[in-house]
């Protein structure tokens, strides 16, 4: 699948861009005074974590994307200031727009991260085709206590697919009035859970856009890919065949 990574980095972290480019990954860099740095702290329950923010990057602009043509775009804000609503609106005209809302729901106080609402959600969500959130983020975003009410709130704002993850308890996808229950595919040993949501959405978008898969099939592949990712530290580096074998083995 052909893709481009667009990132905002400080000069000190450019070595990572060189590393990715050496792997033939197309990376576009927006220079930033700093690179955002998160500190994730996990306890015994790998579904829960606390976070600190040690540095904040500059907001993204459309300059790096004006000449990019793609079937889909997936902004993954780490903090609320990463993408403005005008940025989202402009990007939505270029292709399918998928959004992980987690960054918009983070408030940083004395480097500590707290869950909060997204003040401009009513203006921004009308431009989003696919929204990804976990259960706690959905509650903060919608002000509803149940997933059923929360995803219907998103649908009323124009969101076509709501992907709601719940760690080891699986995920739910809501589209066109239908709920799709996606099981979790868990390894025998979890080594590193950081980045599972990003891995899930990479697998989901790959299946939906590149393979033309239905929602249930795409969700199960995505969940298996996220589960397989937890077996080793760092980002997912496996293959599609490995994901499919893991999916079958863990059913």
Tab-separated table of C-alpha atoms in Angstrom:
chain	number	residue	atom	x	y	z
A	1	UNK	CA	0.000	0.000	0.000
A	2	UNK	CA	1.440	3.370	-0.964
A	3	UNK	CA	1.369	5.910	1.838
A	4	UNK	CA	3.036	9.079	3.060
A	5	UNK	CA	3.894	9.959	6.636
A	6	UNK	CA	3.657	13.661	7.475
A	7	UNK	CA	5.203	14.666	10.785
A	8	UNK	CA	6.327	17.734	12.731
A	9	UNK	CA	9.791	17.369	14.235
A	10	UNK	CA	12.500	19.355	15.910
A	11	UNK	CA	15.988	19.257	14.407
A	12	UNK	CA	17.300	16.907	17.106
A	13	UNK	CA	14.999	14.074	15.993
A	14	UNK	CA	15.735	14.142	12.246
A	15	UNK	CA	17.776	10.960	12.600
A	16	UNK	CA	14.508	9.032	12.849
A	17	UNK	CA	13.369	10.433	9.506
A	18	UNK	CA	16.580	9.213	7.903
A	19	UNK	CA	15.986	5.778	9.429
A	20	UNK	CA	12.470	5.597	7.937
A	21	UNK	CA	13.571	6.877	4.551
A	22	UNK	CA	16.245	4.191	4.455
A	23	UNK	CA	13.327	1.736	4.634
A	24	UNK	CA	11.778	3.430	1.552
A	25	UNK	CA	9.046	5.109	3.597
A	26	UNK	CA	7.976	8.453	2.155
A	27	UNK	CA	8.256	11.012	4.970
A	28	UNK	CA	7.442	14.705	4.792
A	29	UNK	CA	8.685	16.836	7.657
A	30	UNK	CA	7.249	20.081	8.901
A	31	UNK	CA	10.047	21.797	10.858
A	32	UNK	CA	9.085	22.483	14.470
A	33	UNK	CA	10.773	24.205	17.370
A	34	UNK	CA	10.293	20.989	19.356
A	35	UNK	CA	9.221	17.396	18.871
A	36	UNK	CA	6.276	16.336	21.018
A	37	UNK	CA	7.472	13.971	23.749
A	38	UNK	CA	5.071	11.774	25.720
A	39	UNK	CA	5.855	9.702	28.771
A	40	UNK	CA	3.510	6.712	29.123
A	41	UNK	CA	3.291	4.960	32.493
A	42	UNK	CA	1.574	1.557	32.732
A	43	UNK	CA	0.545	-0.331	35.846
A	44	UNK	CA	-0.522	-3.955	36.143
A	45	UNK	CA	-3.621	-3.239	34.027
A	46	UNK	CA	-2.290	-2.716	30.506
A	47	UNK	CA	-5.628	-1.191	29.439
A	48	UNK	CA	-4.901	1.851	31.604
A	49	UNK	CA	-2.020	4.344	31.635
A	50	UNK	CA	-1.049	7.771	32.886
A	51	UNK	CA	0.722	10.271	30.640
A	52	UNK	CA	3.047	13.226	30.920
A	53	UNK	CA	3.933	15.666	28.121
A	54	UNK	CA	7.523	16.851	28.228
A	55	UNK	CA	7.627	18.836	24.944
A	56	UNK	CA	5.020	20.191	22.491
A	57	UNK	CA	5.432	20.458	18.717
A	58	UNK	CA	4.162	23.246	16.466
A	59	UNK	CA	0.694	22.969	14.882
A	60	UNK	CA	0.434	21.352	11.452
A	61	UNK	CA	-0.249	23.394	8.322
A	62	UNK	CA	-1.549	22.363	4.881
A	63	UNK	CA	1.724	23.265	3.181
A	64	UNK	CA	3.057	19.704	3.253
A	65	UNK	CA	-0.193	18.281	1.869
A	66	UNK	CA	-1.271	20.669	-0.881
A	67	UNK	CA	0.142	18.477	-3.659
A	68	UNK	CA	-0.734	15.129	-2.044
A	69	UNK	CA	-3.467	13.086	-3.724
A	70	UNK	CA	-4.767	10.154	-1.699
A	71	UNK	CA	-7.865	8.041	-1.207
A	72	UNK	CA	-7.759	8.645	2.528
A	73	UNK	CA	-6.126	10.887	5.118
A	74	UNK	CA	-5.754	9.958	8.782
A	75	UNK	CA	-4.773	12.790	11.144
A	76	UNK	CA	-3.547	11.429	14.470
A	77	UNK	CA	-3.269	14.434	16.792
A	78	UNK	CA	-1.348	13.871	19.995
A	79	UNK	CA	-2.534	17.181	21.452
A	80	UNK	CA	-5.464	19.515	20.833
A	81	UNK	CA	-3.369	22.172	19.094
A	82	UNK	CA	-1.956	19.869	16.409
A	83	UNK	CA	-4.738	20.403	13.828
A	84	UNK	CA	-7.155	23.318	13.587
A	85	UNK	CA	-10.750	22.902	12.448
A	86	UNK	CA	-9.888	24.827	9.277
A	87	UNK	CA	-7.153	22.270	8.597
A	88	UNK	CA	-9.693	19.426	9.017
A	89	UNK	CA	-12.198	21.165	6.742
A	90	UNK	CA	-9.623	21.717	3.980
A	91	UNK	CA	-8.293	18.172	4.226
A	92	UNK	CA	-11.791	16.656	4.045
A	93	UNK	CA	-12.157	17.940	0.484
A	94	UNK	CA	-9.173	15.866	-0.653
A	95	UNK	CA	-10.394	12.357	0.238
A	96	UNK	CA	-11.873	10.098	2.919
A	97	UNK	CA	-11.044	11.614	6.294
A	98	UNK	CA	-10.391	9.331	9.249
A	99	UNK	CA	-9.588	10.875	12.626
A	100	UNK	CA	-8.256	9.557	15.913
A	101	UNK	CA	-9.779	12.079	18.321
A	102	UNK	CA	-7.568	11.314	21.317
A	103	UNK	CA	-5.377	14.421	20.959
A	104	UNK	CA	-8.364	16.753	20.945
A	105	UNK	CA	-9.451	15.318	24.296
A	106	UNK	CA	-6.156	15.866	26.105
A	107	UNK	CA	-5.592	18.790	28.438
A	108	UNK	CA	-2.060	19.326	29.722
A	109	UNK	CA	-1.615	20.881	33.179
A	110	UNK	CA	1.915	21.026	34.619
A	111	UNK	CA	2.957	18.349	32.115
A	112	UNK	CA	0.185	16.001	33.322
A	113	UNK	CA	-2.430	14.823	30.788
A	114	UNK	CA	-6.123	14.957	31.701
A	115	UNK	CA	-9.165	13.841	29.713
A	116	UNK	CA	-11.403	16.711	28.632
A	117	UNK	CA	-14.021	17.648	26.006
A	118	UNK	CA	-13.312	19.028	22.524
A	119	UNK	CA	-14.789	22.560	22.449
A	120	UNK	CA	-15.007	22.783	18.640
A	121	UNK	CA	-16.327	19.266	18.038
A	122	UNK	CA	-19.670	20.363	16.550
A	123	UNK	CA	-17.902	22.378	13.862
A	124	UNK	CA	-15.204	19.806	13.111
A	125	UNK	CA	-16.938	16.414	13.236
A	126	UNK	CA	-19.236	17.222	10.320
A	127	UNK	CA	-16.186	16.833	8.059
A	128	UNK	CA	-15.065	13.454	9.422
A	129	UNK	CA	-15.967	10.163	7.711
A	130	UNK	CA	-14.422	7.781	10.264
A	131	UNK	CA	-13.836	8.544	13.950
A	132	UNK	CA	-11.676	6.393	16.213
A	133	UNK	CA	-11.919	6.721	20.001
A	134	UNK	CA	-11.668	4.482	23.017
A	135	UNK	CA	-14.593	4.085	25.424
A	136	UNK	CA	-13.433	6.783	27.851
A	137	UNK	CA	-12.728	9.214	25.011
A	138	UNK	CA	-16.177	8.590	23.508
A	139	UNK	CA	-17.814	9.392	26.860
A	140	UNK	CA	-15.844	12.647	27.154
A	141	UNK	CA	-16.614	13.585	23.553
A	142	UNK	CA	-20.332	12.750	23.512
A	143	UNK	CA	-21.243	13.315	27.181
A	144	UNK	CA	-23.095	9.972	27.066
A	145	UNK	CA	-22.278	7.092	29.400
A	146	UNK	CA	-22.952	4.235	26.982
A	147	UNK	CA	-21.246	3.356	23.707
A	148	UNK	CA	-24.639	2.965	22.026
A	149	UNK	CA	-25.669	6.535	22.831
A	150	UNK	CA	-22.216	7.936	22.128
A	151	UNK	CA	-21.848	6.541	18.611
A	152	UNK	CA	-25.353	7.661	17.697
A	153	UNK	CA	-24.369	11.155	18.812
A	154	UNK	CA	-21.432	11.016	16.379
A	155	UNK	CA	-23.649	9.691	13.596
A	156	UNK	CA	-26.077	12.574	14.077
A	157	UNK	CA	-23.159	14.947	13.470
A	158	UNK	CA	-22.362	13.259	10.149
A	159	UNK	CA	-19.754	10.652	11.106
A	160	UNK	CA	-20.200	7.602	8.847
A	161	UNK	CA	-18.203	5.053	10.843
A	162	UNK	CA	-17.379	5.171	14.560
A	163	UNK	CA	-14.612	2.816	15.688
A	164	UNK	CA	-14.662	2.445	19.483
A	165	UNK	CA	-11.929	0.390	21.128
A	166	UNK	CA	-11.977	-1.031	24.641
A	167	UNK	CA	-8.595	-2.671	25.139
A	168	UNK	CA	-8.704	-6.358	26.024
A	169	UNK	CA	-12.514	-6.242	25.935
A	170	UNK	CA	-12.590	-5.787	22.160
A	171	UNK	CA	-14.128	-3.028	20.056
A	172	UNK	CA	-17.378	-1.850	18.480
A	173	UNK	CA	-17.879	-0.267	15.071
A	174	UNK	CA	-21.093	1.609	14.285
A	175	UNK	CA	-22.187	2.491	10.754
A	176	UNK	CA	-25.553	3.138	9.076
A	177	UNK	CA	-27.480	2.070	12.163
A	178	UNK	CA	-25.638	-1.252	12.566
A	179	UNK	CA	-23.367	-2.283	15.454
A	180	UNK	CA	-20.438	-4.577	14.667
A	181	UNK	CA	-18.950	-6.373	17.687
A	182	UNK	CA	-15.242	-7.033	17.217
A	183	UNK	CA	-13.495	-9.412	19.634
A	184	UNK	CA	-10.029	-8.758	21.016
A	185	UNK	CA	-7.288	-11.061	19.768
A	186	UNK	CA	-4.932	-11.381	22.700
A	187	UNK	CA	-1.468	-12.943	22.750
A	188	UNK	CA	-0.341	-15.165	25.612
A	189	UNK	CA	1.995	-12.400	26.812
A	190	UNK	CA	1.614	-8.630	26.349
A	191	UNK	CA	4.999	-6.921	26.053
A	192	UNK	CA	4.150	-3.396	24.845
A	193	UNK	CA	0.643	-1.957	24.446
A	194	UNK	CA	1.741	1.530	23.336
A	195	UNK	CA	0.494	2.307	19.825
A	196	UNK	CA	-2.215	-0.349	19.675
A	197	UNK	CA	-4.870	2.159	18.635
A	198	UNK	CA	-2.687	3.438	15.813
A	199	UNK	CA	-1.961	-0.134	14.725
A	200	UNK	CA	-5.667	-0.977	14.802
A	201	UNK	CA	-6.535	1.953	12.534
A	202	UNK	CA	-3.700	1.182	10.120
A	203	UNK	CA	-5.074	-2.323	9.712
A	204	UNK	CA	-8.681	-1.156	9.520
A	205	UNK	CA	-8.062	1.495	6.862
A	206	UNK	CA	-5.882	-0.896	4.873
A	207	UNK	CA	-8.672	-3.469	4.784
A	208	UNK	CA	-11.471	-1.007	4.041
A	209	UNK	CA	-9.682	1.076	1.397
A	210	UNK	CA	-7.108	-1.184	-0.217
A	211	UNK	CA	-8.813	-4.563	0.096
A	212	UNK	CA	-12.444	-3.428	-0.102
A	213	UNK	CA	-13.314	-5.471	2.994
A	214	UNK	CA	-16.570	-5.130	4.889
A	215	UNK	CA	-16.664	-3.569	8.341
A	216	UNK	CA	-16.714	-6.835	10.323
A	217	UNK	CA	-13.823	-8.357	8.384
A	218	UNK	CA	-11.790	-5.151	8.526
A	219	UNK	CA	-12.410	-4.792	12.263
A	220	UNK	CA	-11.338	-8.336	13.029
A	221	UNK	CA	-8.159	-7.954	10.968
A	222	UNK	CA	-7.416	-4.652	12.727
A	223	UNK	CA	-7.971	-6.179	16.166
A	224	UNK	CA	-5.699	-9.110	15.338
A	225	UNK	CA	-3.021	-6.754	14.020
A	226	UNK	CA	-3.192	-4.711	17.232
A	227	UNK	CA	-3.031	-7.854	19.344
A	228	UNK	CA	-0.029	-9.155	17.435
A	229	UNK	CA	1.693	-5.783	17.853
A	230	UNK	CA	1.628	-6.152	21.656
A	231	UNK	CA	3.918	-9.178	21.509
A	232	UNK	CA	7.014	-7.013	20.928
A	233	UNK	CA	8.157	-3.485	21.817
A	234	UNK	CA	7.923	-0.663	19.303
A	235	UNK	CA	5.786	-0.400	16.171
A	236	UNK	CA	4.174	-3.274	14.304
A	237	UNK	CA	6.604	-4.757	11.768
A	238	UNK	CA	4.813	-7.954	10.739
A	239	UNK	CA	3.143	-9.005	7.504
A	240	UNK	CA	-0.446	-9.432	6.375
A	241	UNK	CA	-0.017	-13.219	6.353
A	242	UNK	CA	1.223	-13.147	9.951
A	243	UNK	CA	-1.834	-11.146	11.005
A	244	UNK	CA	-4.191	-13.597	9.276
A	245	UNK	CA	-2.477	-16.597	10.919
A	246	UNK	CA	-2.679	-14.921	14.333
A	247	UNK	CA	-6.354	-14.120	13.732
A	248	UNK	CA	-7.161	-17.757	12.972
A	249	UNK	CA	-5.086	-19.110	15.867
A	250	UNK	CA	-6.707	-16.842	18.473
A	251	UNK	CA	-10.328	-17.432	17.426
